[in-house]
Amino acid sequence: MTAGGRHFLDLSDAGTDAIAAMIADAIDRKAARKALPKGQPDPDAPLTGRVLASVFEKNSTRTRISFDMAMRQLGGSMLTLDSASSQLGRGESIADTARVLSRMVDAIVLRTDSHAKIEEMAHEANVPVINGLTDRSHPCQIIADLLTIIEHGKPLPGLQVAWFGDGNNVLNSVLEAAGLLKFGVRVATPAGYEPNPKIVERARKAGAEIVVTHDPTQAAKQADVLMTDTWISMGQTDAEQKRAAMTPFRVDASLLKKAKDDAIFLHCLPAHVGDEVSEEVFEGAQSVVFAQAENRIHAQKSILLWSFGLLGQDAERRTGP
Ligand code: CP
Ligand code: NVA
């Protein structure tokens, strides 16, 4: 908590009820502005006069654009601080940057390499700090993913998600969501690329059924949702060795057939078609990846409103269609 709102570094900062409220608000706002041009504010424009600073130390298309569009649709605006062309790129500390930005803008979204850096930013800032991806987690992505799953007719309680490939930052946030919203996750990775055992254990303790296996078929069986991500995340270097280990975990048509007939395929993007997912699955009828990408805007709006303390206490909750 800051003087001016709440940090969103991980899904647990919000918790089960607030996540369900974010999803409900995103569904309502999305439906209510269907006929409006994309850059026109929602009629209530709840963030009028507020400015978000986005600080990106890694590349981004979706996260950057969706936060910018979310701020416009909520009546506010966003400015971007590229680390390379700012004083961050010349060694100014995260702590000083946080204290300066707190006096100039109303909230900060940071994409960075180390989770410790965003914790330091949050510690020093007295405006809300939002995690736009770190090496540990990608919570904003998962709000959009949950919204997409619900929109495709699948309630979260009792849902069976299957994850294939790398035990990475995006998976960590899927696991955290599973603990908070009580759905099952079966994770299939090569040996040596399993998810962080502490994050798996926390999700299990919270009541989620989590299976970690090296058998992709076991993970896919009767799943409602199949998910994967790039095998090589930004900043990783062990590409050749890792790619070879990952090949049996590609989501292809034969793996998809093991899931439920109405299963959907999600990918946070950017995708490397032919690596972690076959072209047939990526372009196929069960792939919802572009609806998922669009939902980044609607999810960011809910996250921003929650961070500013403007997502009502008595807001509706949604964990199902
Ligand atoms: N999914 C996602 O975070 O995309 P970007 O890297 O383009 O922001
Ligand atoms: N795991 C990927 C996600 C990109 C949105 C990465 O960290 O590069």
GROMACS .gro file of C-alpha atoms and ligand atoms in nm:
model
  337
    1MET     CA    1   0.000   0.000   0.000
    2THR     CA    2   0.127   0.349  -0.083
    3ALA     CA    3  -0.015   0.692   0.000
    4GLY     CA    4  -0.170   0.694  -0.347
    5GLY     CA    5  -0.276   0.332  -0.402
    6ARG     CA    6  -0.154  -0.026  -0.412
    7HIS     CA    7   0.137  -0.206  -0.577
    8PHE     CA    8   0.067  -0.499  -0.809
    9LEU     CA    9   0.389  -0.699  -0.816
   10ASP     CA   10   0.221  -1.038  -0.806
   11LEU     CA   11  -0.133  -1.177  -0.816
   12SER     CA   12  -0.124  -1.239  -0.440
   13ASP     CA   13  -0.098  -0.861  -0.384
   14ALA     CA   14  -0.458  -0.845  -0.504
   15GLY     CA   15  -0.590  -1.184  -0.384
   16THR     CA   16  -0.884  -1.396  -0.489
   17ASP     CA   17  -1.168  -1.147  -0.442
   18ALA     CA   18  -0.994  -0.857  -0.613
   19ILE     CA   19  -0.895  -1.076  -0.909
   20ALA     CA   20  -1.258  -1.189  -0.947
   21ALA     CA   21  -1.363  -0.823  -0.929
   22MET     CA   22  -1.103  -0.726  -1.191
   23ILE     CA   23  -1.241  -0.990  -1.427
   24ALA     CA   24  -1.601  -0.873  -1.374
   25ASP     CA   25  -1.506  -0.509  -1.432
   26ALA     CA   26  -1.308  -0.597  -1.746
   27ILE     CA   27  -1.605  -0.791  -1.889
   28ASP     CA   28  -1.843  -0.501  -1.816
   29ARG     CA   29  -1.616  -0.223  -1.947
   30LYS     CA   30  -1.529  -0.423  -2.259
   31ALA     CA   31  -1.899  -0.480  -2.339
   32ALA     CA   32  -1.995  -0.120  -2.264
   33ARG     CA   33  -1.744   0.037  -2.506
   34LYS     CA   34  -1.790  -0.200  -2.803
   35ALA     CA   35  -1.911   0.075  -3.037
   36LEU     CA   36  -1.650   0.337  -2.935
   37PRO     CA   37  -1.330   0.415  -3.127
   38LYS     CA   38  -1.038   0.246  -2.951
   39GLY     CA   39  -0.883   0.568  -2.823
   40GLN     CA   40  -1.203   0.729  -2.694
   41PRO     CA   41  -1.236   0.733  -2.315
   42ASP     CA   42  -1.503   0.528  -2.137
   43PRO     CA   43  -1.795   0.758  -2.046
   44ASP     CA   44  -1.697   0.770  -1.675
   45ALA     CA   45  -1.325   0.833  -1.754
   46PRO     CA   46  -1.222   0.738  -1.398
   47LEU     CA   47  -0.850   0.814  -1.442
   48THR     CA   48  -0.894   1.163  -1.587
   49GLY     CA   49  -0.582   1.367  -1.518
   50ARG     CA   50  -0.371   1.068  -1.408
   51VAL     CA   51  -0.042   0.980  -1.577
   52LEU     CA   52   0.125   0.638  -1.584
   53ALA     CA   53   0.501   0.617  -1.646
   54SER     CA   54   0.609   0.298  -1.821
   55VAL     CA   55   0.969   0.195  -1.768
   56PHE     CA   56   1.077  -0.084  -2.002
   57GLU     CA   57   1.418  -0.243  -1.957
   58LYS     CA   58   1.318  -0.521  -2.199
   59ASN     CA   59   1.131  -0.529  -2.530
   60SER     CA   60   0.751  -0.521  -2.536
   61THR     CA   61   0.468  -0.483  -2.786
   62ARG     CA   62   0.150  -0.595  -2.606
   63THR     CA   63   0.226  -0.480  -2.251
   64ARG     CA   64   0.342  -0.136  -2.358
   65ILE     CA   65   0.058  -0.068  -2.604
   66SER     CA   66  -0.213  -0.217  -2.382
   67PHE     CA   67  -0.114   0.001  -2.084
   68ASP     CA   68  -0.111   0.308  -2.308
   69MET     CA   69  -0.453   0.226  -2.455
   70ALA     CA   70  -0.588   0.133  -2.111
   71MET     CA   71  -0.487   0.472  -1.972
   72ARG     CA   72  -0.645   0.652  -2.270
   73GLN     CA   73  -0.968   0.453  -2.231
   74LEU     CA   74  -0.978   0.538  -1.861
   75GLY     CA   75  -0.929   0.908  -1.939
   76GLY     CA   76  -0.563   0.931  -1.838
   77SER     CA   77  -0.236   0.910  -2.030
   78MET     CA   78   0.094   0.724  -2.035
   79LEU     CA   79   0.451   0.828  -2.101
   80THR     CA   80   0.734   0.588  -2.174
   81LEU     CA   81   1.081   0.596  -2.024
   82ASP     CA   82   1.320   0.381  -2.224
   83SER     CA   83   1.597   0.265  -1.996
   84ALA     CA   84   1.857   0.297  -2.276
   85SER     CA   85   1.783   0.664  -2.347
   86SER     CA   86   1.714   0.770  -1.986
   87GLN     CA   87   1.956   0.811  -1.695
   88LEU     CA   88   1.871   0.454  -1.588
   89GLY     CA   89   2.083   0.352  -1.886
   90ARG     CA   90   2.375   0.549  -1.741
   91GLY     CA   91   2.348   0.393  -1.397
   92GLU     CA   92   2.102   0.611  -1.204
   93SER     CA   93   1.963   0.387  -0.933
   94ILE     CA   94   1.616   0.231  -0.927
   95ALA     CA   95   1.567   0.389  -0.584
   96ASP     CA   96   1.632   0.744  -0.707
   97THR     CA   97   1.427   0.685  -1.022
   98ALA     CA   98   1.137   0.564  -0.806
   99ARG     CA   99   1.154   0.872  -0.582
  100VAL     CA  100   1.170   1.112  -0.876
  101LEU     CA  101   0.889   0.944  -1.072
  102SER     CA  102   0.671   0.940  -0.759
  103ARG     CA  103   0.683   1.321  -0.757
  104MET     CA  104   0.609   1.351  -1.128
  105VAL     CA  105   0.353   1.083  -1.219
  106ASP     CA  106   0.065   0.895  -1.056
  107ALA     CA  107   0.174   0.531  -1.117
  108ILE     CA  108   0.461   0.330  -1.265
  109VAL     CA  109   0.466   0.010  -1.470
  110LEU     CA  110   0.808  -0.155  -1.483
  111ARG     CA  111   0.936  -0.438  -1.705
  112THR     CA  112   1.276  -0.551  -1.588
  113ASP     CA  113   1.514  -0.844  -1.567
  114SER     CA  114   1.526  -0.905  -1.194
  115HIS     CA  115   1.229  -0.927  -0.958
  116ALA     CA  116   1.445  -0.771  -0.685
  117LYS     CA  117   1.452  -0.450  -0.891
  118ILE     CA  118   1.074  -0.416  -0.896
  119GLU     CA  119   1.062  -0.487  -0.523
  120GLU     CA  120   1.311  -0.206  -0.473
  121MET     CA  121   1.107   0.024  -0.700
  122ALA     CA  122   0.793  -0.055  -0.498
  123HIS     CA  123   0.974  -0.001  -0.170
  124GLU     CA  124   1.097   0.344  -0.274
  125ALA     CA  125   0.794   0.467  -0.471
  126ASN     CA  126   0.492   0.622  -0.306
  127VAL     CA  127   0.273   0.575  -0.612
  128PRO     CA  128   0.146   0.234  -0.729
  129VAL     CA  129   0.406   0.016  -0.903
  130ILE     CA  130   0.279  -0.249  -1.145
  131ASN     CA  131   0.479  -0.549  -1.265
  132GLY     CA  132   0.498  -0.547  -1.645
  133LEU     CA  133   0.709  -0.868  -1.636
  134THR     CA  134   1.016  -0.974  -1.441
  135ASP     CA  135   1.229  -1.287  -1.449
  136ARG     CA  136   0.996  -1.429  -1.180
  137SER     CA  137   0.643  -1.341  -1.285
  138HIS     CA  138   0.402  -1.180  -1.532
  139PRO     CA  139   0.082  -1.120  -1.331
  140CYS     CA  140  -0.083  -0.873  -1.574
  141GLN     CA  141  -0.068  -1.137  -1.847
  142ILE     CA  142  -0.258  -1.385  -1.632
  143ILE     CA  143  -0.548  -1.146  -1.561
  144ALA     CA  144  -0.596  -1.125  -1.941
  145ASP     CA  145  -0.564  -1.503  -1.968
  146LEU     CA  146  -0.829  -1.568  -1.701
  147LEU     CA  147  -1.059  -1.318  -1.871
  148THR     CA  148  -1.008  -1.499  -2.203
  149ILE     CA  149  -1.078  -1.840  -2.051
  150ILE     CA  150  -1.402  -1.719  -1.890
  151GLU     CA  151  -1.510  -1.546  -2.211
  152HIS     CA  152  -1.472  -1.877  -2.388
  153GLY     CA  153  -1.729  -2.035  -2.160
  154LYS     CA  154  -1.506  -2.200  -1.901
  155PRO     CA  155  -1.551  -2.141  -1.527
  156LEU     CA  156  -1.228  -2.121  -1.326
  157PRO     CA  157  -1.323  -2.345  -1.032
  158GLY     CA  158  -1.257  -2.701  -1.150
  159LEU     CA  159  -1.077  -2.588  -1.468
  160GLN     CA  160  -0.789  -2.808  -1.589
  161VAL     CA  161  -0.500  -2.616  -1.745
  162ALA     CA  162  -0.207  -2.790  -1.916
  163TRP     CA  163   0.127  -2.610  -1.960
  164PHE     CA  164   0.401  -2.732  -2.194
  165GLY     CA  165   0.768  -2.638  -2.226
  166ASP     CA  166   0.960  -2.402  -2.004
  167GLY     CA  167   0.895  -2.360  -1.630
  168ASN     CA  168   0.921  -1.983  -1.665
  169ASN     CA  169   0.791  -1.649  -1.535
  170VAL     CA  170   0.452  -1.678  -1.709
  171LEU     CA  171   0.398  -2.028  -1.568
  172ASN     CA  172   0.485  -1.900  -1.219
  173SER     CA  173   0.194  -1.656  -1.243
  174VAL     CA  174  -0.039  -1.926  -1.379
  175LEU     CA  175   0.050  -2.137  -1.073
  176GLU     CA  176  -0.011  -1.845  -0.840
  177ALA     CA  177  -0.351  -1.789  -1.002
  178ALA     CA  178  -0.435  -2.158  -0.962
  179GLY     CA  179  -0.382  -2.134  -0.588
  180LEU     CA  180  -0.593  -1.820  -0.560
  181LEU     CA  181  -0.879  -1.928  -0.789
  182LYS     CA  182  -0.873  -2.306  -0.730
  183PHE     CA  183  -0.806  -2.458  -1.068
  184GLY     CA  184  -0.577  -2.745  -1.159
  185VAL     CA  185  -0.253  -2.717  -1.355
  186ARG     CA  186  -0.059  -3.004  -1.513
  187VAL     CA  187   0.288  -2.888  -1.610
  188ALA     CA  188   0.494  -3.085  -1.863
  189THR     CA  189   0.857  -2.974  -1.893
  190PRO     CA  190   1.187  -3.141  -1.981
  191ALA     CA  191   1.402  -3.247  -1.684
  192GLY     CA  192   1.588  -2.945  -1.553
  193TYR     CA  193   1.326  -2.692  -1.665
  194GLU     CA  194   1.058  -2.757  -1.402
  195PRO     CA  195   0.887  -2.463  -1.230
  196ASN     CA  196   1.024  -2.320  -0.906
  197PRO     CA  197   0.928  -2.582  -0.641
  198LYS     CA  198   0.846  -2.311  -0.384
  199ILE     CA  199   0.586  -2.161  -0.619
  200VAL     CA  200   0.441  -2.508  -0.690
  201GLU     CA  201   0.424  -2.581  -0.317
  202ARG     CA  202   0.254  -2.250  -0.239
  203ALA     CA  203  -0.016  -2.319  -0.500
  204ARG     CA  204  -0.071  -2.668  -0.360
  205LYS     CA  205  -0.094  -2.536  -0.004
  206ALA     CA  206  -0.354  -2.286  -0.125
  207GLY     CA  207  -0.565  -2.577  -0.247
  208ALA     CA  208  -0.477  -2.614  -0.616
  209GLU     CA  209  -0.402  -2.955  -0.764
  210ILE     CA  210  -0.067  -2.916  -0.941
  211VAL     CA  211   0.098  -3.203  -1.131
  212VAL     CA  212   0.455  -3.166  -1.258
  213THR     CA  213   0.550  -3.427  -1.516
  214HIS     CA  214   0.795  -3.491  -1.800
  215ASP     CA  215   0.518  -3.653  -2.007
  216PRO     CA  216   0.331  -3.407  -2.233
  217THR     CA  217   0.056  -3.659  -2.309
  218GLN     CA  218  -0.025  -3.699  -1.939
  219ALA     CA  219  -0.055  -3.321  -1.907
  220ALA     CA  220  -0.278  -3.282  -2.213
  221LYS     CA  221  -0.533  -3.553  -2.128
  222GLN     CA  222  -0.883  -3.406  -2.090
  223ALA     CA  223  -0.744  -3.055  -2.036
  224ASP     CA  224  -0.973  -2.753  -2.086
  225VAL     CA  225  -0.691  -2.512  -2.171
  226LEU     CA  226  -0.350  -2.574  -2.327
  227MET     CA  227  -0.083  -2.310  -2.274
  228THR     CA  228   0.275  -2.261  -2.376
  229ASP     CA  229   0.527  -1.979  -2.413
  230THR     CA  230   0.855  -1.918  -2.588
  231TRP     CA  231   1.123  -2.173  -2.500
  232ILE     CA  232   1.383  -1.896  -2.474
  233SER     CA  233   1.273  -1.601  -2.262
  234MET     CA  234   1.422  -1.254  -2.298
  235GLY     CA  235   1.773  -1.242  -2.156
  236GLN     CA  236   1.828  -1.622  -2.169
  237THR     CA  237   2.131  -1.752  -2.353
  238ASP     CA  238   2.133  -2.135  -2.344
  239ALA     CA  239   1.936  -2.149  -2.669
  240GLU     CA  240   2.070  -2.456  -2.855
  241GLN     CA  241   2.075  -2.697  -2.563
  242LYS     CA  242   1.739  -2.578  -2.441
  243ARG     CA  243   1.569  -2.597  -2.780
  244ALA     CA  244   1.674  -2.963  -2.817
  245ALA     CA  245   1.532  -3.052  -2.474
  246MET     CA  246   1.206  -2.868  -2.545
  247THR     CA  247   1.121  -3.024  -2.884
  248PRO     CA  248   0.903  -3.309  -2.745
  249PHE     CA  249   0.693  -3.047  -2.563
  250ARG     CA  250   0.575  -2.863  -2.878
  251VAL     CA  251   0.198  -2.816  -2.876
  252ASP     CA  252   0.091  -2.986  -3.200
  253ALA     CA  253  -0.230  -3.136  -3.334
  254SER     CA  254  -0.173  -3.480  -3.182
  255LEU     CA  255  -0.121  -3.328  -2.836
  256LEU     CA  256  -0.428  -3.106  -2.878
  257LYS     CA  257  -0.637  -3.415  -2.963
  258LYS     CA  258  -0.567  -3.556  -2.614
  259ALA     CA  259  -0.744  -3.258  -2.455
  260LYS     CA  260  -1.119  -3.207  -2.434
  261ASP     CA  261  -1.290  -3.154  -2.772
  262ASP     CA  262  -1.369  -2.792  -2.683
  263ALA     CA  263  -1.025  -2.715  -2.534
  264ILE     CA  264  -0.869  -2.379  -2.620
  265PHE     CA  265  -0.505  -2.291  -2.689
  266LEU     CA  266  -0.348  -1.985  -2.523
  267HIS     CA  267  -0.007  -1.824  -2.578
  268CYS     CA  268   0.096  -1.492  -2.425
  269LEU     CA  269   0.290  -1.405  -2.746
  270PRO     CA  270   0.529  -1.337  -2.908
  271ALA     CA  271   0.514  -1.690  -3.054
  272HIS     CA  272   0.783  -1.887  -3.232
  273VAL     CA  273   0.559  -2.091  -3.457
  274GLY     CA  274   0.723  -2.423  -3.539
  275ASP     CA  275   0.903  -2.427  -3.203
  276GLU     CA  276   0.674  -2.427  -2.899
  277VAL     CA  277   0.356  -2.452  -3.112
  278SER     CA  278   0.288  -2.598  -3.456
  279GLU     CA  279   0.141  -2.374  -3.723
  280GLU     CA  280  -0.167  -2.600  -3.740
  281VAL     CA  281  -0.250  -2.538  -3.373
  282PHE     CA  282  -0.151  -2.170  -3.369
  283GLU     CA  283  -0.368  -2.090  -3.672
  284GLY     CA  284  -0.637  -2.348  -3.589
  285ALA     CA  285  -0.996  -2.304  -3.469
  286GLN     CA  286  -0.910  -2.378  -3.105
  287SER     CA  287  -0.644  -2.106  -3.085
  288VAL     CA  288  -0.765  -1.790  -2.908
  289VAL     CA  289  -0.429  -1.613  -2.893
  290PHE     CA  290  -0.537  -1.288  -3.058
  291ALA     CA  291  -0.849  -1.253  -2.843
  292GLN     CA  292  -0.611  -1.312  -2.550
  293ALA     CA  293  -0.377  -1.037  -2.676
  294GLU     CA  294  -0.667  -0.791  -2.716
  295ASN     CA  295  -0.776  -0.871  -2.363
  296ARG     CA  296  -0.450  -0.727  -2.234
  297ILE     CA  297  -0.612  -0.382  -2.270
  298HIS     CA  298  -0.927  -0.478  -2.079
  299ALA     CA  299  -0.726  -0.652  -1.807
  300GLN     CA  300  -0.484  -0.360  -1.763
  301LYS     CA  301  -0.779  -0.128  -1.707
  302SER     CA  302  -0.898  -0.338  -1.414
  303ILE     CA  303  -0.548  -0.368  -1.274
  304LEU     CA  304  -0.499   0.010  -1.296
  305LEU     CA  305  -0.833   0.080  -1.128
  306TRP     CA  306  -0.749  -0.166  -0.850
  307SER     CA  307  -0.404  -0.010  -0.804
  308PHE     CA  308  -0.559   0.336  -0.773
  309GLY     CA  309  -0.814   0.202  -0.522
  310LEU     CA  310  -1.096   0.273  -0.765
  311LEU     CA  311  -1.224  -0.080  -0.820
  312GLY     CA  312  -1.519  -0.073  -0.580
  313GLN     CA  313  -1.514  -0.278  -0.257
  314ASP     CA  314  -1.859  -0.407  -0.340
  315ALA     CA  315  -1.781  -0.468  -0.709
  316GLU     CA  316  -1.928  -0.777  -0.868
  317ARG     CA  317  -1.701  -1.088  -0.871
  318ARG     CA  318  -1.666  -1.321  -1.170
  319THR     CA  319  -1.490  -1.656  -1.184
  320GLY     CA  320  -1.715  -1.807  -1.451
  321PRO     CA  321  -1.898  -1.727  -1.774
  322CP      N1  322   0.277  -1.108  -2.372
  322CP      C1  323   0.353  -0.999  -2.357
  322CP      O1  324   0.383  -0.957  -2.246
  322CP      O2  325   0.389  -0.940  -2.474
  322CP      P1  326   0.495  -0.824  -2.491
  322CP      O3  327   0.631  -0.881  -2.458
  322CP      O4  328   0.484  -0.785  -2.636
  322CP      O5  329   0.461  -0.712  -2.399
  323NVA     N1  330   0.860  -1.575  -2.091
  323NVA     C1  331   0.867  -1.466  -2.186
  323NVA     C2  332   0.740  -1.389  -2.185
  323NVA     C3  333   0.733  -1.278  -2.287
  323NVA     C4  334   0.602  -1.201  -2.280
  323NVA     C5  335   0.986  -1.379  -2.153
  323NVA     O1  336   1.010  -1.351  -2.035
  323NVA     O2  337   1.056  -1.337  -2.246
   0.00000   0.00000   0.00000
